[in-house]
Coordinates of C-alpha atoms in Angstrom, one line a residue:
M1 CA 102.7 -5.6 83.5
F2 CA 106.1 -7.2 83.5
V3 CA 107.9 -10.0 85.3
I4 CA 111.2 -9.9 87.2
G5 CA 113.1 -13.2 87.9
T6 CA 115.8 -13.7 90.5
A7 CA 118.9 -15.6 89.8
G8 CA 122.1 -16.4 91.7
H9 CA 124.0 -18.8 94.0
V10 CA 122.4 -20.4 97.0
D11 CA 122.5 -18.5 100.2
H12 CA 123.4 -15.2 98.5
G13 CA 120.2 -13.5 99.8
K14 CA 117.8 -13.6 96.7
S15 CA 114.6 -14.3 99.0
T16 CA 115.7 -11.9 101.7
L17 CA 116.1 -9.2 99.1
V18 CA 112.7 -9.9 97.5
Q19 CA 111.2 -9.7 101.0
A20 CA 112.9 -6.4 101.8
L21 CA 111.7 -4.9 98.4
T22 CA 108.1 -6.3 98.5
G23 CA 107.2 -7.1 102.1
T24 CA 106.4 -10.6 101.1
N25 CA 108.4 -13.7 102.0
P26 CA 108.6 -15.7 98.7
D27 CA 109.6 -18.9 100.6
R28 CA 106.0 -20.3 101.0
L29 CA 106.9 -23.9 101.9
A30 CA 107.4 -24.9 105.6
E31 CA 110.5 -26.8 104.7
E32 CA 111.9 -23.7 103.0
Q33 CA 111.4 -21.6 106.0
R34 CA 112.7 -24.3 108.3
R35 CA 116.0 -24.7 106.2
A36 CA 116.2 -21.0 105.3
M37 CA 116.7 -22.1 101.7
T38 CA 114.5 -21.8 98.6
I39 CA 113.5 -25.1 97.2
D40 CA 110.7 -24.3 94.8
L41 CA 109.5 -21.3 93.0
G42 CA 108.3 -18.2 95.1
F43 CA 106.1 -15.3 94.0
A44 CA 105.7 -11.6 95.0
W45 CA 104.9 -8.3 93.5
L46 CA 106.0 -4.7 93.8
T47 CA 105.0 -1.2 92.9
L48 CA 108.0 0.7 91.6
P49 CA 108.6 4.4 92.3
S50 CA 107.0 5.3 89.0
G51 CA 103.9 3.5 89.9
A52 CA 104.5 0.6 87.6
E53 CA 103.4 -2.7 89.1
V54 CA 105.7 -5.7 88.4
S55 CA 105.6 -9.4 89.4
I56 CA 108.7 -11.1 90.9
V57 CA 109.6 -14.8 90.6
D58 CA 112.1 -15.9 93.1
V59 CA 114.0 -19.1 92.2
P60 CA 116.2 -21.6 94.1
G61 CA 119.9 -21.1 93.9
H62 CA 120.9 -24.6 95.1
E63 CA 122.5 -26.8 92.5
D64 CA 120.0 -29.6 93.5
F65 CA 117.1 -27.4 92.5
V66 CA 118.2 -26.0 89.1
R67 CA 115.3 -27.9 87.5
N68 CA 112.8 -25.8 89.7
M69 CA 114.8 -22.6 88.8
L70 CA 114.3 -23.3 85.1
A71 CA 110.5 -23.6 85.6
G72 CA 110.5 -20.0 86.8
V73 CA 112.7 -18.0 84.4
G74 CA 111.1 -19.0 81.1
G75 CA 108.5 -16.2 81.1
I76 CA 110.5 -13.3 82.7
D77 CA 111.1 -9.9 81.1
L78 CA 114.2 -8.9 83.1
A79 CA 116.6 -10.5 85.6
L80 CA 117.6 -9.6 89.1
L81 CA 121.0 -11.4 89.4
V82 CA 122.1 -11.6 93.0
V83 CA 125.6 -11.9 94.1
A84 CA 126.7 -11.8 97.7
A85 CA 129.3 -9.0 98.1
D86 CA 131.3 -11.0 100.8
E87 CA 131.7 -14.1 98.5
G88 CA 131.6 -12.9 94.9
V89 CA 130.9 -15.1 91.9
M90 CA 130.1 -18.7 92.7
P91 CA 129.4 -21.9 90.6
Q92 CA 125.6 -21.4 90.6
T93 CA 126.1 -17.7 89.8
R94 CA 127.8 -18.7 86.6
E95 CA 125.2 -21.5 85.7
H96 CA 122.2 -19.2 86.3
L97 CA 124.0 -16.4 84.2
E98 CA 124.5 -19.0 81.4
I99 CA 120.8 -20.0 81.6
L100 CA 119.6 -16.3 81.3
H101 CA 121.9 -15.9 78.3
L102 CA 120.7 -19.0 76.6
L103 CA 117.0 -18.0 77.2
Q104 CA 118.0 -14.6 75.8
V105 CA 116.6 -12.6 78.8
P106 CA 117.4 -9.2 77.3
R107 CA 118.0 -6.9 80.3
G108 CA 118.6 -7.0 84.0
V109 CA 120.4 -5.5 86.9
V110 CA 123.0 -7.1 89.4
A111 CA 122.4 -6.7 93.2
L112 CA 125.6 -7.1 95.3
T113 CA 123.8 -8.2 98.5
K114 CA 125.1 -8.2 101.9
A115 CA 127.1 -5.0 101.2
D116 CA 126.9 -4.2 104.9
L117 CA 129.3 -7.1 105.7
V118 CA 132.0 -5.7 103.5
Q119 CA 134.1 -3.0 105.2
D120 CA 136.9 -2.7 102.6
P121 CA 135.9 -0.7 99.6
D122 CA 138.8 -2.3 97.6
W123 CA 137.2 -5.7 98.1
L124 CA 133.8 -4.4 96.9
D125 CA 135.6 -3.0 93.7
L126 CA 137.2 -6.4 93.1
V127 CA 133.8 -8.1 93.4
R128 CA 132.2 -5.6 91.1
E129 CA 135.0 -6.1 88.5
E130 CA 134.7 -10.0 88.8
V131 CA 131.0 -9.7 88.1
R132 CA 131.5 -7.4 85.2
E133 CA 133.9 -9.9 83.6
E134 CA 131.4 -12.7 84.0
L135 CA 128.6 -10.5 82.4
A136 CA 130.8 -9.9 79.3
G137 CA 129.4 -11.6 76.2
T138 CA 126.1 -12.3 77.7
T139 CA 122.7 -10.5 77.3
L140 CA 123.3 -8.8 80.6
A141 CA 126.7 -7.4 79.6
Q142 CA 125.5 -3.7 80.1
A143 CA 123.6 -4.5 83.4
E144 CA 124.0 -2.0 86.4
I145 CA 125.8 -3.4 89.4
I146 CA 124.4 -2.0 92.6
P147 CA 125.6 -2.8 96.2
V148 CA 122.7 -3.4 98.5
S149 CA 121.8 -4.6 102.0
A150 CA 118.4 -6.1 102.8
R151 CA 119.2 -5.7 106.5
T152 CA 120.2 -2.0 106.6
G153 CA 118.3 -0.8 103.5
Q154 CA 121.5 0.3 101.8
G155 CA 121.2 0.6 98.1
L156 CA 117.5 -0.3 97.9
P157 CA 116.3 3.0 96.5
E158 CA 119.0 2.8 93.8
L159 CA 118.0 -0.7 93.0
L160 CA 114.3 0.2 92.7
A161 CA 115.2 3.1 90.5
A162 CA 117.3 0.8 88.2
L163 CA 114.5 -1.6 88.0
D164 CA 112.1 1.2 87.1
R165 CA 114.4 2.4 84.2
L166 CA 114.6 -1.2 82.8
V167 CA 110.7 -1.7 83.1
A168 CA 110.2 1.6 81.2
A169 CA 112.6 0.4 78.5
C170 CA 110.7 -2.9 78.0
P171 CA 108.5 -3.2 75.0
P172 CA 104.8 -3.9 75.6
P173 CA 104.2 -7.7 75.9
A174 CA 103.2 -9.0 72.4
D175 CA 99.5 -9.8 71.9
V176 CA 99.3 -12.1 68.9
G177 CA 95.8 -13.5 69.8
R178 CA 97.3 -16.8 71.0
P179 CA 97.3 -16.8 74.8
R180 CA 99.6 -19.3 76.6
L181 CA 100.0 -19.8 80.3
P182 CA 102.7 -22.4 81.1
I183 CA 101.5 -23.9 84.4
D184 CA 104.1 -23.7 87.2
R185 CA 101.7 -24.6 90.1
A186 CA 98.4 -26.5 90.5
F187 CA 96.4 -26.7 93.6
T188 CA 92.9 -26.5 95.1
I189 CA 91.3 -23.8 97.4
A190 CA 88.4 -24.8 99.6
G191 CA 85.2 -23.3 98.0
F192 CA 86.8 -22.5 94.7
G193 CA 88.3 -25.7 93.4
T194 CA 91.2 -26.1 91.0
V195 CA 93.6 -23.3 90.5
V196 CA 96.7 -23.0 88.2
T197 CA 99.2 -20.2 88.1
G198 CA 101.8 -19.1 85.6
T199 CA 103.0 -16.2 83.5
L200 CA 100.7 -15.3 80.6
G201 CA 102.0 -14.4 77.2
G202 CA 100.8 -14.2 73.6
G203 CA 97.3 -12.9 74.2
R204 CA 94.4 -12.3 76.6
L205 CA 92.4 -14.6 78.8
T206 CA 88.9 -13.8 80.0
V207 CA 86.5 -15.2 82.6
G208 CA 84.1 -17.7 81.2
Q209 CA 86.4 -18.6 78.3
E210 CA 86.8 -22.2 77.2
V211 CA 90.5 -23.3 77.4
E212 CA 92.6 -26.3 76.6
L213 CA 95.5 -27.8 78.6
A214 CA 98.1 -28.7 76.1
P215 CA 99.7 -31.2 75.3
D216 CA 97.1 -33.4 77.0
G217 CA 94.1 -32.0 75.1
L218 CA 92.0 -31.6 78.2
R219 CA 89.2 -29.0 78.1
A220 CA 88.1 -26.7 80.9
R221 CA 86.5 -23.3 81.5
I222 CA 87.8 -20.3 83.4
R223 CA 85.7 -19.6 86.5
G224 CA 87.8 -16.7 87.8
L225 CA 91.1 -14.8 87.4
Q226 CA 93.4 -13.1 89.9
R227 CA 96.4 -11.0 89.6
H228 CA 98.3 -10.2 92.7
K229 CA 95.2 -11.6 94.8
T230 CA 92.9 -9.1 93.0
K231 CA 90.1 -10.4 91.0
I232 CA 90.0 -9.4 87.3
D233 CA 87.8 -10.3 84.2
V234 CA 90.4 -10.0 81.6
A235 CA 94.2 -10.9 81.9
E236 CA 96.6 -9.1 79.6
P237 CA 99.8 -10.7 78.3
G238 CA 102.8 -10.3 80.6
T239 CA 100.7 -11.0 83.7
R240 CA 101.5 -13.3 86.6
L241 CA 98.1 -15.1 86.8
A242 CA 96.0 -17.4 88.9
A243 CA 93.2 -19.1 87.0
N244 CA 90.3 -20.9 88.8
L245 CA 89.3 -23.7 86.4
S246 CA 86.0 -25.7 86.2
G247 CA 85.6 -29.0 84.3
V248 CA 89.0 -30.5 85.1
E249 CA 90.3 -32.3 88.3
L250 CA 93.6 -31.5 90.1
A251 CA 94.9 -35.0 89.5
A252 CA 94.9 -34.3 85.8
L253 CA 97.0 -31.1 86.2
H254 CA 100.8 -30.8 86.5
R255 CA 103.7 -28.4 86.0
G256 CA 104.6 -28.3 82.3
Q257 CA 101.1 -28.1 80.9
V258 CA 100.1 -25.0 78.9
L259 CA 96.7 -23.4 79.3
T260 CA 95.7 -21.9 76.0
T261 CA 92.7 -21.4 73.6
P262 CA 91.7 -24.7 72.0
G263 CA 92.9 -26.1 68.7
W264 CA 96.0 -24.4 67.7
L265 CA 98.8 -25.6 70.0
Q266 CA 99.6 -29.0 68.8
R267 CA 101.5 -31.7 70.7
T268 CA 104.9 -32.8 69.3
R269 CA 107.7 -35.2 69.9
L270 CA 110.2 -33.9 67.3
L271 CA 111.6 -30.4 67.1
D272 CA 113.9 -28.6 64.8
V273 CA 116.1 -26.3 66.7
R274 CA 119.1 -23.9 66.7
V275 CA 121.2 -25.0 69.6
Q276 CA 124.2 -23.3 71.3
A277 CA 126.7 -24.8 73.9
V278 CA 127.4 -23.0 77.0
R279 CA 130.5 -20.9 76.9
Q280 CA 132.5 -22.8 79.5
S281 CA 131.7 -26.3 80.6
A282 CA 133.5 -29.7 81.2
Y283 CA 130.8 -31.3 79.0
S284 CA 130.0 -30.7 75.3
L285 CA 126.8 -31.2 73.3
R286 CA 127.5 -34.5 71.4
H287 CA 125.5 -36.0 68.5
N288 CA 123.0 -38.7 69.6
M289 CA 123.4 -37.8 73.4
E290 CA 120.5 -38.1 75.8
V291 CA 119.7 -34.6 77.4
E292 CA 117.0 -33.1 79.6
L293 CA 115.0 -30.6 77.7
F294 CA 113.6 -27.6 79.6
L295 CA 110.8 -25.7 77.7
A296 CA 109.0 -23.1 79.7
T297 CA 107.8 -25.1 82.8
S298 CA 108.1 -28.5 81.1
R299 CA 110.8 -31.0 81.3
T300 CA 111.4 -34.2 79.4
L301 CA 114.3 -36.4 78.2
A302 CA 115.3 -36.1 74.6
R303 CA 117.8 -37.4 72.1
L304 CA 119.9 -34.7 70.4
R305 CA 120.7 -35.1 66.7
L306 CA 123.2 -32.7 65.3
L307 CA 122.7 -31.8 61.7
A308 CA 125.3 -29.2 61.0
G309 CA 127.1 -26.2 62.4
A310 CA 125.4 -22.8 62.2
D311 CA 128.6 -20.8 61.5
E312 CA 131.6 -21.2 59.3
S313 CA 131.4 -25.0 59.9
A314 CA 128.0 -25.3 58.4
N315 CA 129.2 -27.4 55.5
Q316 CA 131.2 -29.8 57.7
P317 CA 130.1 -32.8 59.7
V318 CA 129.5 -31.9 63.3
D319 CA 129.7 -34.4 66.1
E320 CA 129.8 -32.1 69.0
L321 CA 129.4 -28.4 70.0
R322 CA 131.3 -26.7 72.9
D323 CA 132.3 -23.3 74.2
G324 CA 129.5 -21.3 72.7
Q325 CA 129.5 -23.0 69.3
T326 CA 126.1 -23.1 67.6
G327 CA 124.4 -25.6 65.3
W328 CA 121.2 -26.9 63.8
A329 CA 119.7 -30.0 65.4
Q330 CA 116.7 -32.2 65.8
L331 CA 115.4 -33.1 69.3
Q332 CA 113.4 -36.5 69.5
L333 CA 111.4 -36.3 72.8
R334 CA 110.5 -39.1 75.1
E335 CA 107.3 -37.2 76.1
P336 CA 105.2 -34.8 74.0
V337 CA 105.3 -31.1 74.6
A338 CA 103.3 -28.1 73.6
V339 CA 105.5 -25.5 72.0
A340 CA 105.6 -22.8 69.3
R341 CA 108.2 -21.6 66.9
G342 CA 110.6 -19.1 68.6
D343 CA 110.3 -20.6 72.0
R344 CA 113.6 -20.8 73.9
F345 CA 114.9 -23.8 75.8
V346 CA 117.7 -25.2 77.9
L347 CA 119.5 -28.5 77.6
R348 CA 121.0 -30.2 80.7
L349 CA 122.9 -33.4 81.3
P350 CA 120.8 -35.7 83.3
S351 CA 123.6 -37.2 85.3
P352 CA 125.9 -35.7 86.5
S353 CA 123.5 -32.7 86.5
A354 CA 125.0 -29.9 84.4
T355 CA 123.8 -27.3 81.9
L356 CA 125.0 -28.0 78.4
G357 CA 123.3 -25.5 76.2
G358 CA 120.1 -24.2 74.9
G359 CA 118.5 -22.3 71.9
M360 CA 115.5 -21.7 70.0
V361 CA 112.7 -23.8 68.4
V362 CA 112.7 -23.2 64.7
D363 CA 110.0 -25.7 63.6
P364 CA 107.9 -27.4 66.3
H365 CA 106.4 -29.8 63.7
P366 CA 109.0 -31.1 61.3
R367 CA 107.6 -33.3 58.6
R368 CA 110.4 -35.8 58.8
R369 CA 113.6 -36.9 60.5
Y370 CA 116.5 -35.4 58.5
R371 CA 119.6 -37.1 57.4
R372 CA 122.8 -35.6 58.7
Q373 CA 124.3 -33.0 56.4
D374 CA 121.0 -32.4 54.7
H375 CA 122.0 -29.1 53.3
E376 CA 118.4 -28.3 52.0
A377 CA 117.0 -28.9 55.4
V378 CA 119.8 -26.8 57.0
A379 CA 119.0 -23.8 54.6
R380 CA 115.2 -24.1 55.4
L381 CA 116.0 -24.0 59.2
A382 CA 118.3 -20.9 58.7
A383 CA 115.5 -19.1 56.9
L384 CA 113.0 -20.0 59.5
A385 CA 115.3 -18.8 62.2
S386 CA 116.2 -15.4 60.8
G387 CA 114.2 -14.7 57.8
S388 CA 111.8 -11.8 57.2
P389 CA 108.0 -12.4 57.3
H390 CA 108.1 -12.8 53.6
E391 CA 110.8 -15.5 53.7
L392 CA 109.4 -17.1 56.9
L393 CA 106.0 -17.8 55.4
L394 CA 107.5 -19.0 52.1
Q395 CA 109.5 -21.5 54.2
V396 CA 106.4 -22.5 56.2
L397 CA 104.5 -23.2 52.9
S398 CA 107.4 -24.9 51.1
T399 CA 106.9 -28.5 52.3
A400 CA 103.1 -29.1 52.2
P401 CA 99.9 -27.1 51.8
L402 CA 98.4 -25.3 54.9
T403 CA 95.3 -23.4 55.5
V404 CA 95.6 -19.7 56.2
R405 CA 95.1 -20.3 59.9
E406 CA 97.8 -23.1 60.0
A407 CA 100.2 -21.0 58.2
I408 CA 99.8 -18.1 60.7
V409 CA 100.2 -20.4 63.7
A410 CA 103.2 -22.2 62.1
S411 CA 105.0 -18.9 61.4
G412 CA 104.6 -17.5 64.8
L413 CA 103.8 -14.0 63.4
D414 CA 100.9 -12.0 64.5
A415 CA 97.8 -12.4 62.5
A416 CA 97.8 -8.9 60.9
T417 CA 101.5 -9.2 59.7
A418 CA 101.0 -12.7 58.5
R419 CA 97.8 -12.0 56.5
E420 CA 99.4 -8.8 55.0
T421 CA 102.5 -10.9 53.9
L422 CA 100.3 -13.7 52.6
T423 CA 98.2 -11.3 50.4
A424 CA 101.4 -9.8 49.0
L425 CA 102.9 -13.3 48.3
L426 CA 99.7 -14.3 46.5
A427 CA 99.7 -11.1 44.5
A428 CA 103.3 -11.7 43.4
G429 CA 102.6 -15.3 42.5
E430 CA 105.1 -16.7 45.1
V431 CA 102.2 -18.4 46.8
I432 CA 99.3 -20.1 45.2
A433 CA 95.7 -20.7 46.5
L434 CA 94.4 -24.3 46.0
R435 CA 90.8 -23.6 46.7
N436 CA 90.7 -20.0 45.2
H437 CA 88.4 -18.8 48.0
A438 CA 90.1 -15.4 48.3
A439 CA 87.8 -12.6 47.3
A440 CA 88.4 -8.9 47.0
G441 CA 91.8 -9.2 48.6
V442 CA 90.5 -10.9 51.7
L443 CA 92.0 -14.4 52.6
A444 CA 89.4 -16.9 53.7
E445 CA 90.4 -18.8 57.0
G446 CA 90.0 -22.1 55.2
E447 CA 91.9 -21.2 52.0
V448 CA 94.7 -23.6 51.4
L449 CA 98.0 -22.2 50.4
L450 CA 101.3 -23.5 49.0
A451 CA 104.6 -21.9 48.0
A452 CA 104.7 -21.8 44.2
R453 CA 108.2 -23.4 44.2
A454 CA 106.7 -26.2 46.2
W455 CA 103.9 -26.7 43.8
E456 CA 106.4 -26.8 40.9
R457 CA 108.3 -29.6 42.8
L458 CA 105.1 -31.5 43.4
R459 CA 104.0 -30.9 39.8
S460 CA 107.2 -32.3 38.4
R461 CA 107.1 -35.3 40.7
L462 CA 103.5 -36.1 39.6
I463 CA 104.3 -35.8 35.9
G464 CA 107.5 -38.0 36.4
T465 CA 105.4 -40.6 38.2
L466 CA 102.9 -40.8 35.4
E467 CA 105.6 -40.9 32.7
E468 CA 107.1 -43.9 34.4
Y469 CA 103.9 -45.6 34.6
H470 CA 103.0 -45.0 31.0
Q471 CA 106.4 -46.4 29.9
A472 CA 105.9 -49.5 32.1
H473 CA 102.2 -50.0 31.0
P474 CA 101.8 -48.6 27.5
L475 CA 98.4 -50.2 26.9
R476 CA 96.8 -48.8 30.1
L477 CA 94.7 -45.7 29.6
G478 CA 95.9 -44.3 33.0
M479 CA 97.1 -45.0 36.5
P480 CA 94.6 -45.8 39.2
L481 CA 93.9 -42.7 41.3
E482 CA 94.8 -44.1 44.7
E483 CA 98.1 -45.6 43.2
C484 CA 98.9 -42.2 41.7
R485 CA 98.4 -40.4 45.1
S486 CA 100.7 -42.9 46.8
R487 CA 103.5 -43.1 44.3
A488 CA 103.7 -39.4 43.7
R489 CA 103.7 -38.9 47.5
L490 CA 101.1 -36.2 47.3
P491 CA 100.4 -34.6 50.9
E492 CA 97.7 -36.5 52.8
G493 CA 94.5 -34.6 52.8
Y494 CA 95.3 -32.3 49.9
A495 CA 95.9 -34.8 47.1
D496 CA 92.6 -34.0 45.3
L497 CA 93.3 -30.2 45.5
L498 CA 96.7 -30.8 43.9
L499 CA 95.4 -33.2 41.3
A500 CA 92.6 -30.7 40.5
R501 CA 95.2 -27.9 39.9
A502 CA 97.1 -30.2 37.5
L503 CA 94.0 -30.9 35.7
A504 CA 93.1 -27.3 35.5
Q505 CA 96.6 -26.5 34.1
G506 CA 96.2 -29.3 31.5
D507 CA 99.1 -31.3 32.8
I508 CA 96.9 -34.4 33.4
A509 CA 93.7 -35.8 32.4
Q510 CA 91.2 -38.0 34.3
T511 CA 88.8 -40.6 33.2
G512 CA 86.7 -42.1 36.1
T513 CA 89.3 -43.4 38.5
L514 CA 92.2 -43.4 36.1
V515 CA 94.7 -40.5 35.8
R516 CA 97.0 -40.0 32.9
L517 CA 99.3 -37.4 31.2
A518 CA 97.2 -35.1 29.0
S519 CA 99.5 -36.1 26.2
H520 CA 99.2 -39.9 26.7
R521 CA 97.5 -42.0 24.0
V522 CA 97.4 -45.9 23.7
T523 CA 98.7 -47.0 20.3
L524 CA 98.1 -50.6 19.2
T525 CA 100.3 -52.4 16.9
P526 CA 98.6 -54.1 13.7
A527 CA 99.0 -57.4 15.4
D528 CA 97.2 -56.2 18.5
E529 CA 94.5 -54.6 16.5
Q530 CA 93.9 -57.9 14.7
R531 CA 93.7 -59.8 18.0
V532 CA 91.3 -57.3 19.4
Q533 CA 89.1 -57.4 16.3
V534 CA 88.9 -61.2 16.5
L535 CA 87.9 -61.1 20.3
L536 CA 85.2 -58.3 19.8
E537 CA 83.6 -60.4 17.0
A538 CA 83.4 -63.4 19.3
F539 CA 81.6 -61.1 21.9
A540 CA 79.4 -59.8 19.1
R541 CA 78.4 -63.3 17.8
E542 CA 77.2 -64.5 21.2
P543 CA 76.4 -61.2 23.1
F544 CA 74.8 -62.8 26.2
T545 CA 77.0 -65.9 26.4
P546 CA 80.4 -64.4 25.6
P547 CA 83.9 -65.8 26.3
S548 CA 84.8 -65.8 29.8
A549 CA 87.4 -63.5 31.3
A550 CA 90.0 -66.3 31.3
Q551 CA 89.3 -67.2 27.7
A552 CA 89.5 -63.6 26.7
E553 CA 92.9 -63.1 28.5
E554 CA 94.2 -66.2 26.8
Q555 CA 93.3 -64.8 23.5
V556 CA 94.7 -61.3 23.7
G557 CA 96.7 -61.3 26.9
P558 CA 96.1 -59.4 30.2
A559 CA 97.4 -56.0 29.0
L560 CA 95.3 -55.8 25.8
L561 CA 92.2 -57.2 27.8
Q562 CA 92.7 -54.4 30.5
Y563 CA 92.9 -51.9 27.7
L564 CA 89.5 -53.0 26.3
I565 CA 88.0 -52.7 29.8
D566 CA 89.6 -49.4 30.6
S567 CA 88.4 -48.0 27.3
G568 CA 84.8 -49.2 27.8
Q569 CA 84.7 -51.6 25.0
L570 CA 84.3 -54.5 27.4
V571 CA 82.4 -54.3 30.8
R572 CA 83.6 -56.5 33.6
V573 CA 80.6 -57.7 35.8
S574 CA 82.6 -60.0 38.0
S575 CA 86.0 -61.7 38.0
E576 CA 85.0 -64.1 35.4
V577 CA 82.1 -62.5 33.5
L578 CA 82.5 -59.8 30.7
F579 CA 80.1 -58.4 28.2
S580 CA 80.5 -56.0 25.3
R581 CA 79.5 -52.6 25.9
E582 CA 76.4 -52.9 23.7
A583 CA 75.3 -56.3 25.3
H584 CA 75.7 -54.8 28.7
A585 CA 73.6 -51.8 27.9
Q586 CA 70.8 -54.1 26.4
L587 CA 70.9 -56.3 29.5
E588 CA 70.7 -53.2 31.7
A589 CA 67.7 -52.0 29.7
L590 CA 65.9 -55.3 29.9
L591 CA 66.5 -55.5 33.7
R592 CA 65.1 -52.0 34.2
Q593 CA 62.0 -52.9 32.0
Q594 CA 61.4 -56.0 34.1
L595 CA 61.6 -54.2 37.4

């Protein structure tokens, strides 16, 4: 199942053409029919001459409704670009074509509508040439251009045949086991309840399945599924779908949410992206400007932070991008979105309304806000954007440990490819397993992985942190565990696994709650040894009425006293009470005997 999306200038006959092809008027709203103008998304379906069934999303062409248009073209497989033969290319033709190019819609066909109104064949040739010039340099550069008339039927068989050829050339929709249905409509039907519609990608949905509405985290269950008004039990990726939901109210649903399986699609307010400016615009993409971000069916305001250029200017400061230039950037979002690596987006100027550019999400969950001209961060983004599965997974695992499941989701790869690559990386030593749950070449879902080069960086930082501590506190046996986790900046949730690996490798040693370098030893000067001996003798003379903590500190100093406590020669019972190790053991034995 594939989805065709219309595009083109207002009043160039998109909806009329869809109705001529399908027999369905996509203008469902009374206001649309009264004004004879598409305002919101319309839907229809069509059986092609080969028998292939396709869905059609009809979008508004008026500049006031480009936001609605963007909600409909995110999930299409091919474009039907409509240009009126009697008018030729118009402003919204160019903007819609730029949007299709930014979203990397890979194939399409151009319908020169209203061809029956053009009597001069030379004029038709001029319009055809004008359209061909506009298509140059876009993903639709090779699109067929077919004159048609919805009124007389001229060219419709040729148009259907062209669509049939394009559909036959489309690769099957990917099934990576992570279904996503970006919601473009939500409504209620009497006797059925809440219904949402959208274009399904990434995996299957089934009746009875529990689902989540991201990024809001709402849970629901699928009561029923329909494709082209026909009930189905299982929906395949690439399907225009209506899902009847239970457990959620209509008031909680809106365009922009994503219906998916629970647990994997996390909300985010910060995105790492590769961005491209439109080819011709009065406006440029400028550093720190506010933009409207369109992702699938969602829309939110965002702040654009340009990091560097993505071409020959990659090592130069970049303050703006224009005329097709590309760059690396971060987007700070006003509202959270649910997005995955590889998703395409469009950026528009909020006012005056204009399309500025678009691109691809490289990392939906950056660990930090980068400095500008951070070359290490830019190199990582380049690898994430265009690397092989091998390099992609290494980059995903290069900043912090992830479980196998988290690594697969973060990479955006299908599970089989990701697992095969991870197994090879483990065997080559480029990735390490922190829990060592892998058995007989099978990666456990909960195994925690980290790139070997990332481990070496963390290991070096841990050793350096302990070296600095030992230099500053030579009489301390070790560094408190919590302080070590914090100062070495060990990733939250995985610090104990990382420390355990360092222990296993012999880099560090641990006594109780103290961590030290394995090579660290406390060495007392002769003067220190003399003061310690005098104090311990005082504790031995009066084992049950020893000197107070303040007296002991006054005699040997705070550093030596802490050394005696850390080494177990003295036991602190309270802030003021100390006992020798032997006296404390005797008191404990007496107390146990009495009890």
